[in-house]
PDB file of C-alpha atoms and ligand atoms in Angstrom:
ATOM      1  CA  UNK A   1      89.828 109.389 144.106  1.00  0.00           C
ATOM      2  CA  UNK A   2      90.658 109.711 140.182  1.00  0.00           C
ATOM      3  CA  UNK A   3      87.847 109.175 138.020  1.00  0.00           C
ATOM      4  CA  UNK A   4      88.454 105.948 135.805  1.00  0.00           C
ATOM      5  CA  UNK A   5      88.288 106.459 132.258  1.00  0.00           C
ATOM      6  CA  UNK A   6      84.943 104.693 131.196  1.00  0.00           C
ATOM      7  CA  UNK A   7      86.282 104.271 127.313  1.00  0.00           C
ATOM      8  CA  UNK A   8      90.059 103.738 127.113  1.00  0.00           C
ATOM      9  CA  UNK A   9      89.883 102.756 123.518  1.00  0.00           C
ATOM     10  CA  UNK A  10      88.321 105.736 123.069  1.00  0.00           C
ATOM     11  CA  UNK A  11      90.429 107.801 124.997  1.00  0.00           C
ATOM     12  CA  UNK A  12      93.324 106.321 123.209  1.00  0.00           C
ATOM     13  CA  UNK A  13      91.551 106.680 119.510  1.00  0.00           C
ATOM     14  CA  UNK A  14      91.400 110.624 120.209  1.00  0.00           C
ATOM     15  CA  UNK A  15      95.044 110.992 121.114  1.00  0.00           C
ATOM     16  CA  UNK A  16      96.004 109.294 118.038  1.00  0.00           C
ATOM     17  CA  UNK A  17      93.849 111.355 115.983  1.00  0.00           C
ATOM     18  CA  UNK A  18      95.703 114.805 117.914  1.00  0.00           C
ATOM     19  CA  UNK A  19      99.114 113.596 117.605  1.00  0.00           C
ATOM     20  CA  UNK A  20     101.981 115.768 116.044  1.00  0.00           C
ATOM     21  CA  UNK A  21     104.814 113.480 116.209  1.00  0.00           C
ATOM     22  CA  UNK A  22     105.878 113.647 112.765  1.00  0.00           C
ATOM     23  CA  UNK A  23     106.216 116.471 110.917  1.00  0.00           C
ATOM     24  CA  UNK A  24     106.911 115.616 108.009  1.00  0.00           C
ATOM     25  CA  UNK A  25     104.024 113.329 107.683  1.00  0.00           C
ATOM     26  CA  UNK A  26     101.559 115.819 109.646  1.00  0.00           C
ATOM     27  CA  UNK A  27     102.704 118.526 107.219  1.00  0.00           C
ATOM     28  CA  UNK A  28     102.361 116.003 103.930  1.00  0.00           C
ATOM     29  CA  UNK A  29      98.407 114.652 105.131  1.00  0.00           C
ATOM     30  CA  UNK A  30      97.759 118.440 105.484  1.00  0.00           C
ATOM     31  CA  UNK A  31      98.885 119.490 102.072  1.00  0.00           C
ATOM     32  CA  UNK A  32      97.142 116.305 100.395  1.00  0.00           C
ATOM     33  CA  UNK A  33      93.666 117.085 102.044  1.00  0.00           C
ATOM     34  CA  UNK A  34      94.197 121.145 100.864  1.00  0.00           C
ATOM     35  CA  UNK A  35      95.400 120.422  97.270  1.00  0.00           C
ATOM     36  CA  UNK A  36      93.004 116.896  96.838  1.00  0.00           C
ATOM     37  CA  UNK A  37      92.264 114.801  94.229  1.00  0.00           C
ATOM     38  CA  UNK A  38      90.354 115.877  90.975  1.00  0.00           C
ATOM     39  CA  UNK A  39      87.219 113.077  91.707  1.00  0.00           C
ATOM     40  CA  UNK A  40      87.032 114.414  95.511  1.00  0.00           C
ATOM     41  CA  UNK A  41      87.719 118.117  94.622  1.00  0.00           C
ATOM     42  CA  UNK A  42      83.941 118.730  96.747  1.00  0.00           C
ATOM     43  CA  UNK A  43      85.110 116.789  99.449  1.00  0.00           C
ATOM     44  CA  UNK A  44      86.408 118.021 102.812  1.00  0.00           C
ATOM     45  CA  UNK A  45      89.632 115.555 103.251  1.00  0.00           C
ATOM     46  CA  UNK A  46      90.101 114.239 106.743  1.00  0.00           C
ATOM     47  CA  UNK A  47      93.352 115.188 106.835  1.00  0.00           C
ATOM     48  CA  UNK A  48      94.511 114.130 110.233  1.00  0.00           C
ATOM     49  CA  UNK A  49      96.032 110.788 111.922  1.00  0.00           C
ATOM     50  CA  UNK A  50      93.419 107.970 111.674  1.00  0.00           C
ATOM     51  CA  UNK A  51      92.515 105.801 114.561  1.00  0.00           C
ATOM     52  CA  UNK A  52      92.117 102.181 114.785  1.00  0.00           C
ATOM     53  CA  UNK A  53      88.283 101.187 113.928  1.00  0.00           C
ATOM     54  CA  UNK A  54      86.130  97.730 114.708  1.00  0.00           C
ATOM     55  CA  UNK A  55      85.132  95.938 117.723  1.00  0.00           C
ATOM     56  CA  UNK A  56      86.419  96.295 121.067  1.00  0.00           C
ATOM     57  CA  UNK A  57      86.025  92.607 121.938  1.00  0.00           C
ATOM     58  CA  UNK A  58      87.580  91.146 118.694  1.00  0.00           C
ATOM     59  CA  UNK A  59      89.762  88.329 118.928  1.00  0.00           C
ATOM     60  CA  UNK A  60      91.261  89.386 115.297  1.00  0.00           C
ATOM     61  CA  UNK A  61      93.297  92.060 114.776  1.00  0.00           C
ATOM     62  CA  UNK A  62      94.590  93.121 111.558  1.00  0.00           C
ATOM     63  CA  UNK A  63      97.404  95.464 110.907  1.00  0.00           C
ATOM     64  CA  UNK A  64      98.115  97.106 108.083  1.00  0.00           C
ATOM     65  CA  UNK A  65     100.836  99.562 106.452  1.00  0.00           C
ATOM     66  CA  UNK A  66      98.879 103.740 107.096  1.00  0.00           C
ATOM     67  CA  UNK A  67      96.563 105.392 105.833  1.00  0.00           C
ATOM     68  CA  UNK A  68      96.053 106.226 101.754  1.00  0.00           C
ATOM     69  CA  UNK A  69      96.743 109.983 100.913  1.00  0.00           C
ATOM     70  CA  UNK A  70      93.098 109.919  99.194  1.00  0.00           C
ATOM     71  CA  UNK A  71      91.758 107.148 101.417  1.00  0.00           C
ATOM     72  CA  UNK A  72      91.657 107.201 104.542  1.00  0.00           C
ATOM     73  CA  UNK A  73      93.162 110.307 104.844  1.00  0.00           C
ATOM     74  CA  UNK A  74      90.112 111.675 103.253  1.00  0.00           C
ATOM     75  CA  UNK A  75      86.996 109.892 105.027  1.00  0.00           C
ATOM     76  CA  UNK A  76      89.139 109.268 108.610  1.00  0.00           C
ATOM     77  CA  UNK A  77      88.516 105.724 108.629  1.00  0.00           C
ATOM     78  CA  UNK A  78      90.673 102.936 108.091  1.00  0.00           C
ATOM     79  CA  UNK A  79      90.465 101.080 104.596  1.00  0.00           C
ATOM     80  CA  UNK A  80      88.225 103.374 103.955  1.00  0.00           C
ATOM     81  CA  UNK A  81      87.361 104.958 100.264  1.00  0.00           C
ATOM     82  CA  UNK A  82      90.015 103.213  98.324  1.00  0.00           C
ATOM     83  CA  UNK A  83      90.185 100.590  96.198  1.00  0.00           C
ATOM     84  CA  UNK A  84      92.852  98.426  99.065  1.00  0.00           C
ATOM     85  CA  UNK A  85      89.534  98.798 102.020  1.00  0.00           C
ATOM     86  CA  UNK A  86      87.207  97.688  99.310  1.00  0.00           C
ATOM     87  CA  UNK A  87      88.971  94.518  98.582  1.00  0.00           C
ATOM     88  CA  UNK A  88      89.914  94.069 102.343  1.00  0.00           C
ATOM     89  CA  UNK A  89      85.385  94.624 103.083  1.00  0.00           C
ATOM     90  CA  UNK A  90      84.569  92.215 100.719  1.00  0.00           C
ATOM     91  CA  UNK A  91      87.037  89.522 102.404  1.00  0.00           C
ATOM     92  CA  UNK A  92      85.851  90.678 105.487  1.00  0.00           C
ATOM     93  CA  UNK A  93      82.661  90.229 104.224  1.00  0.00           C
ATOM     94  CA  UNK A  94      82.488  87.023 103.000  1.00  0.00           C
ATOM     95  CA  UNK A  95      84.282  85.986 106.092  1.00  0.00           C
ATOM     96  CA  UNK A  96      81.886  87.097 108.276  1.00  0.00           C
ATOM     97  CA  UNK A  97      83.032  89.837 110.147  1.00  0.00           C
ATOM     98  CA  UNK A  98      81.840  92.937 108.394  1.00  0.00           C
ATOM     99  CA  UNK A  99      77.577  93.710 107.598  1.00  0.00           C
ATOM    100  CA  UNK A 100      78.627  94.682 104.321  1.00  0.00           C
ATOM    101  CA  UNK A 101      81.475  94.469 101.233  1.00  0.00           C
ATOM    102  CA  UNK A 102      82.640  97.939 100.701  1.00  0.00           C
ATOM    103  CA  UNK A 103      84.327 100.342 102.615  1.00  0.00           C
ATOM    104  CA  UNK A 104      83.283 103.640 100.982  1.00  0.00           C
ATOM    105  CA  UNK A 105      82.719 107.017 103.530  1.00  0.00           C
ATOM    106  CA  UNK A 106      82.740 107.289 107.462  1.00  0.00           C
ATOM    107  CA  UNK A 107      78.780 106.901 107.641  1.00  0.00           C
ATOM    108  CA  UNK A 108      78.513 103.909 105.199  1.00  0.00           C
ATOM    109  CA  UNK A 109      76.741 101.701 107.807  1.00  0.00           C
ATOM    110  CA  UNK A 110      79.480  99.323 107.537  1.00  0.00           C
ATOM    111  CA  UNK A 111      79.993  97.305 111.149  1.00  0.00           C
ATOM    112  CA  UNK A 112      82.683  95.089 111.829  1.00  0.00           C
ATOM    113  CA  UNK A 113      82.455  92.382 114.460  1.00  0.00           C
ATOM    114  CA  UNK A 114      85.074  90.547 115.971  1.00  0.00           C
ATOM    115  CA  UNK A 115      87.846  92.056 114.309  1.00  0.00           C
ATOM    116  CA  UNK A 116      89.394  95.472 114.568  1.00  0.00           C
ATOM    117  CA  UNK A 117      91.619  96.991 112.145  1.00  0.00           C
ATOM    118  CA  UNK A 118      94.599  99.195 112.799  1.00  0.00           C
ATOM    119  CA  UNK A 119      97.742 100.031 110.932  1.00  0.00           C
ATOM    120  CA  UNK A 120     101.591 100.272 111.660  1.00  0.00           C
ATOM    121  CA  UNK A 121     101.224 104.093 111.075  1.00  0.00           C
ATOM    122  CA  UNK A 122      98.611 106.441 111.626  1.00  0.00           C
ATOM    123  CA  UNK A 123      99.227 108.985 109.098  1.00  0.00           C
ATOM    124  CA  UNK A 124      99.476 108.838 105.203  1.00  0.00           C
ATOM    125  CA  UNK A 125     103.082 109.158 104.233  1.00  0.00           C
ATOM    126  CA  UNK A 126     104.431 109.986 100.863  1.00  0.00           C
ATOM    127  CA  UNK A 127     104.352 107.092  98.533  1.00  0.00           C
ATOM    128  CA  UNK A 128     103.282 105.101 101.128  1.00  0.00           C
ATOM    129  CA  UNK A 129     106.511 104.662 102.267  1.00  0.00           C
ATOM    130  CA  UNK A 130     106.802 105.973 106.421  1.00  0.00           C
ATOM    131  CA  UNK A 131     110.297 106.534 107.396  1.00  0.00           C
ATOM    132  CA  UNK A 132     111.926 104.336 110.031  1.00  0.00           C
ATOM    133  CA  UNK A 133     112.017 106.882 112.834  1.00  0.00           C
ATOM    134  CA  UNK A 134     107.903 107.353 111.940  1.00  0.00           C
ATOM    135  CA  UNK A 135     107.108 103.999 112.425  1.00  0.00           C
ATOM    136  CA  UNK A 136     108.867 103.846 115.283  1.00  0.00           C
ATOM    137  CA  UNK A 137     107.111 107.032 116.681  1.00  0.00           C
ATOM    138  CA  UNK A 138     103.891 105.165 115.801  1.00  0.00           C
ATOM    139  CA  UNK A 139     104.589 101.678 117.487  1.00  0.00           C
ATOM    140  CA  UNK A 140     102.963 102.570 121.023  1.00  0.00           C
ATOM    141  CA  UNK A 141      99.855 103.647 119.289  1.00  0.00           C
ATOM    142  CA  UNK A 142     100.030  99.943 118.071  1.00  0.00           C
ATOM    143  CA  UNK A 143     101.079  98.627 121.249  1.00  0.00           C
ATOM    144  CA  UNK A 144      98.628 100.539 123.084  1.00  0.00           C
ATOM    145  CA  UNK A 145      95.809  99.420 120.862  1.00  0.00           C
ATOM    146  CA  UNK A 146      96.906  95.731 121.891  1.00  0.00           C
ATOM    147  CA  UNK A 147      97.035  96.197 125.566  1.00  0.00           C
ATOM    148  CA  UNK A 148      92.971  96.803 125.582  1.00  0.00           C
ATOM    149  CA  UNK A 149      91.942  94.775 122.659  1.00  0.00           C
ATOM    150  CA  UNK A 150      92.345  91.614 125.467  1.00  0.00           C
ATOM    151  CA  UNK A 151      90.383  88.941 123.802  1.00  0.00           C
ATOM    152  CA  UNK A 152      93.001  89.056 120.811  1.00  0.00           C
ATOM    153  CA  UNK A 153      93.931  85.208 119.044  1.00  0.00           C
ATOM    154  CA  UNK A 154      94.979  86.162 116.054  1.00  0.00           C
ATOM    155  CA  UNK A 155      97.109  89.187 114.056  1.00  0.00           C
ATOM    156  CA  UNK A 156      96.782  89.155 110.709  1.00  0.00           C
ATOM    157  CA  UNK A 157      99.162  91.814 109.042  1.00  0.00           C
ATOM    158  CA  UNK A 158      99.072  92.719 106.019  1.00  0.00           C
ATOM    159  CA  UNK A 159     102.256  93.358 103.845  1.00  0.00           C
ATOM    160  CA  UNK A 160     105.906  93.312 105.358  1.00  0.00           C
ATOM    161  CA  UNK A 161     106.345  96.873 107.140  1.00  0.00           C
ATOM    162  CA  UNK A 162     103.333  96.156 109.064  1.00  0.00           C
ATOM    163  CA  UNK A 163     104.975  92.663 109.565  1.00  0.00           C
ATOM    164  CA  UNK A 164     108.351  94.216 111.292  1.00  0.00           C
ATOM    165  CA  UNK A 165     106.221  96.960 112.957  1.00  0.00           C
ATOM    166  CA  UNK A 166     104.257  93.746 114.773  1.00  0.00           C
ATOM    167  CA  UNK A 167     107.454  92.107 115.537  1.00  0.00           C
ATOM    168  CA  UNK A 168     108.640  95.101 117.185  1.00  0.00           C
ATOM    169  CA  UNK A 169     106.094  95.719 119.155  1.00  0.00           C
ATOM    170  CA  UNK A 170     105.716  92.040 120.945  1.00  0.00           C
ATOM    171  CA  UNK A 171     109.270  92.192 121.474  1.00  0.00           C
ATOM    172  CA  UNK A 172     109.056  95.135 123.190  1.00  0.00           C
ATOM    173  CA  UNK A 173     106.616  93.618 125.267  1.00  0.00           C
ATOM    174  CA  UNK A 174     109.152  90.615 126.066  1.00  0.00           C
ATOM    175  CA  UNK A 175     107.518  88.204 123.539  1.00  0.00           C
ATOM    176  CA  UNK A 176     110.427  85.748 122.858  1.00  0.00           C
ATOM    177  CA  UNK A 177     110.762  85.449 118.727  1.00  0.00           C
ATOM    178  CA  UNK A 178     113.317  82.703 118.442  1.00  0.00           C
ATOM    179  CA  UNK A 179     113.888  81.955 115.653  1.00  0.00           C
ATOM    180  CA  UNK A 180     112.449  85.065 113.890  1.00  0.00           C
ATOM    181  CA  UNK A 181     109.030  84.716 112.547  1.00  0.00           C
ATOM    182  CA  UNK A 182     109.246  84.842 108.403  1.00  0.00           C
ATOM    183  CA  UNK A 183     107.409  87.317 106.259  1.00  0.00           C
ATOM    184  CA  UNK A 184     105.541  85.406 103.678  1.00  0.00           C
ATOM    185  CA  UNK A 185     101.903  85.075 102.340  1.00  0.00           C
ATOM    186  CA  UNK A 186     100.141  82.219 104.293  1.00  0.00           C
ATOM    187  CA  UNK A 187     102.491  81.858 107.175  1.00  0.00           C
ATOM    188  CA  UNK A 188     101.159  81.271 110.480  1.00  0.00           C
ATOM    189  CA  UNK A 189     103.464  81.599 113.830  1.00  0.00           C
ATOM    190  CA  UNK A 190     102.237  80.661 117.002  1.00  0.00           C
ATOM    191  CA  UNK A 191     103.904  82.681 118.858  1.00  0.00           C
ATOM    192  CA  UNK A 192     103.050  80.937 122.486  1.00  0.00           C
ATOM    193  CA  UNK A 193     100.550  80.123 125.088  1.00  0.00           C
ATOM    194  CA  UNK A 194      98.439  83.073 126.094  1.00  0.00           C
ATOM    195  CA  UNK A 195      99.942  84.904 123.399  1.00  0.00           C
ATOM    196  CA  UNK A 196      98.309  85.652 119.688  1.00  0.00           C
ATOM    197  CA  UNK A 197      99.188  83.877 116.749  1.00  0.00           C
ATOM    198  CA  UNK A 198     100.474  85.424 113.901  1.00  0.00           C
ATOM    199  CA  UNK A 199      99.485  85.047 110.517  1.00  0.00           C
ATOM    200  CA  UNK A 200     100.927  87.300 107.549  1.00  0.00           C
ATOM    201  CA  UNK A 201      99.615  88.293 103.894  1.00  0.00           C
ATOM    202  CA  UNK A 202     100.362  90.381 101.486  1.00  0.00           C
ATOM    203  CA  UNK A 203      98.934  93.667 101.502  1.00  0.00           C
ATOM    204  CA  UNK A 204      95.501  94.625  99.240  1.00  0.00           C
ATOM    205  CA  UNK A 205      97.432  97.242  97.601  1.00  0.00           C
ATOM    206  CA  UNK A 206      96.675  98.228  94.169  1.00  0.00           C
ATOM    207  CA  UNK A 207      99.947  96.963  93.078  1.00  0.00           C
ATOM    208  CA  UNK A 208      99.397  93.706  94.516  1.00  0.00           C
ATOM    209  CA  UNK A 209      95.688  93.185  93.647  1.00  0.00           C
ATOM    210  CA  UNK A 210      96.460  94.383  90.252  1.00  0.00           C
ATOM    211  CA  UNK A 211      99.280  91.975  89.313  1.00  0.00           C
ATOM    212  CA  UNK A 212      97.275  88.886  90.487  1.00  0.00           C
ATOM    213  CA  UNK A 213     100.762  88.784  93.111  1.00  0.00           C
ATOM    214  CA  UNK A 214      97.527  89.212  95.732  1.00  0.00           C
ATOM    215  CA  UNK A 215      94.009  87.206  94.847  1.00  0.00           C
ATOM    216  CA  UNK A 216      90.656  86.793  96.375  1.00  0.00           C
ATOM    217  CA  UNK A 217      90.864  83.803  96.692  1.00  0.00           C
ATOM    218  CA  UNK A 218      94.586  84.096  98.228  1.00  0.00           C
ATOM    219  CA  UNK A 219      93.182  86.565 100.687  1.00  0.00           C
ATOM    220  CA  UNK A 220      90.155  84.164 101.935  1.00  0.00           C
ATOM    221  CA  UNK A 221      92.242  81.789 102.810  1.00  0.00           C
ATOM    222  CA  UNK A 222      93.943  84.020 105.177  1.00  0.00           C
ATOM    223  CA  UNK A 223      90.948  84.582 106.925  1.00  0.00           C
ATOM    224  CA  UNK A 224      89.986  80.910 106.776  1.00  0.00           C
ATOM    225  CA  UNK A 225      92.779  80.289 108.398  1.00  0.00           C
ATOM    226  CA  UNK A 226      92.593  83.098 111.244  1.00  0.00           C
ATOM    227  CA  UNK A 227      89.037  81.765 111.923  1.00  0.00           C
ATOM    228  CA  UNK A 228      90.290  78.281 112.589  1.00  0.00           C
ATOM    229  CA  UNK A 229      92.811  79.268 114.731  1.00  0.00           C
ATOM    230  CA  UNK A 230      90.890  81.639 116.765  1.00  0.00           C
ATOM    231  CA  UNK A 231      87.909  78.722 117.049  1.00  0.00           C
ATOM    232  CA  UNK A 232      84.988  80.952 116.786  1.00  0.00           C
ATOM    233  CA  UNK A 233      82.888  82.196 114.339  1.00  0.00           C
ATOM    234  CA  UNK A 234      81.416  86.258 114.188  1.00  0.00           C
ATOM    235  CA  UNK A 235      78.032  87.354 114.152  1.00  0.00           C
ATOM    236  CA  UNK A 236      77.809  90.342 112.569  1.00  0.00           C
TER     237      UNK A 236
HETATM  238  S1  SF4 B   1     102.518 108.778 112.135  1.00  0.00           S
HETATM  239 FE1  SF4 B   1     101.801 108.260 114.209  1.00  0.00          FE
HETATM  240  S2  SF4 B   1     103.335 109.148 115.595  1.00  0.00           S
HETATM  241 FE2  SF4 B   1     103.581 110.144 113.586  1.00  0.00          FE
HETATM  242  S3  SF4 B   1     102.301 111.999 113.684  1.00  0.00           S
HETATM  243 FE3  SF4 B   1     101.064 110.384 112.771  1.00  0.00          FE
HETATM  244  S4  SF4 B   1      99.960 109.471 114.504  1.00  0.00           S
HETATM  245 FE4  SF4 B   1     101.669 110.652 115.352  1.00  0.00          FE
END
């Protein structure tokens, strides 16, 4: 009799962080956590794909765009050591479903609960721009990562390639998405019974928290809003 995995989530968080699909990224992360940044010269740089992090039994997912070539490519945790994860902590934060409101280094202390984060694409890509034949290599990661995250209400996604990637992925899965759901800040899109709603921000990129295009209180709301819908609070 096969022996049944006893973690698939973890199972499925170590074959992300040993896949090769992309060469091009693969070969760019690489580079970036050989050459570094000046302010983490002393730092050994990740440098591989990152894995989805959070709780197993959260009823909100977020999805965002991949990895930061100095970010999470160098600590190996999502939203992690950037300015974007610090922004995205302190919503969390004052939202209630993260301990604390930064996102600095893999041992930080920082504990989600009832959320898990993930991204469209698991490896940094140049200019944070993936390719369209990368995402789509990526998608099952996603899709996989929503098969056993089963308590899941509510995907937030942050920014518009994360957006499509989403889309993709539930139609894949035979999710009807008649008329197309719209990419825009704030909008919500049920997209069923028994199925997750959708709600979609922009992304807490530099260039969007930067220009005001992306505030705090702008991002709250978003998270106000998933915690309505889902009809439960964390305890973190
Ligand atoms: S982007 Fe995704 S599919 Fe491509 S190499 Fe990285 S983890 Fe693999």
């Amino acid at each position: 009799m096969p022996r049944m995995n006893p973690d698939p989530l973890a199972a499925l968080q170590r074959q992300i962080v040993n896949c090769e699909r992309c060469p091009r990224l693969r070969s760019y992360c690489e580079r970036v956590a050989v050459e570094k940044k000046r302010a983490h010269r002393d730092e050994v740089y990740w440098g591989r794909p990152v894995a989805g992090f959070g709780d197993p039994s959260a009823r909100l997912l977020i999805v965002g765009l991949a990895p930061a070539a100095h970010g999470a490519n160098r600590t190996g945790r999502v939203f992690t050591g950037d300015s974007s994860g610090h922004f995205l902590m302190r919503a969390l934060h004052r939202a209630g479903f993260a301990n604390i409101p930064s996102s600095t280094h893999a041992a930080d202390g920082l504990k989600l609960a009832g959320v898990y984060i993930a991204a469209a694409v698991r490896c940094a890509p140049p200019d944070n721009k993936p390719l369209p034949s990368e995402i789509e290599a990526c998608l099952p990661f996603l899709a996989a990562e929503l098969d056993l995250l089963s308590s899941v209400a509510v995907i937030v996604v942050l920014g518009r390639i994360a957006f499509d990637a989403t889309l993709r992925v539930l139609a894949n899965r035979g999710v009807s998405l008649r008329p197309r759901p719209a990419f825009g800040h704030g909008a919500v899109h049920a997209l069923g019974p028994g199925l997750p709603t959708l709600v979609a921000s922009y992304h807490p990129s530099r260039q969007n928290t930067n220009t005001g295009r992306l505030t705090e209180a702008m991002f709250d709301s978003i998270f106000t809003t998933a915690l309505h819908i889902q009809g439960s609070r964390p305890t973190v």
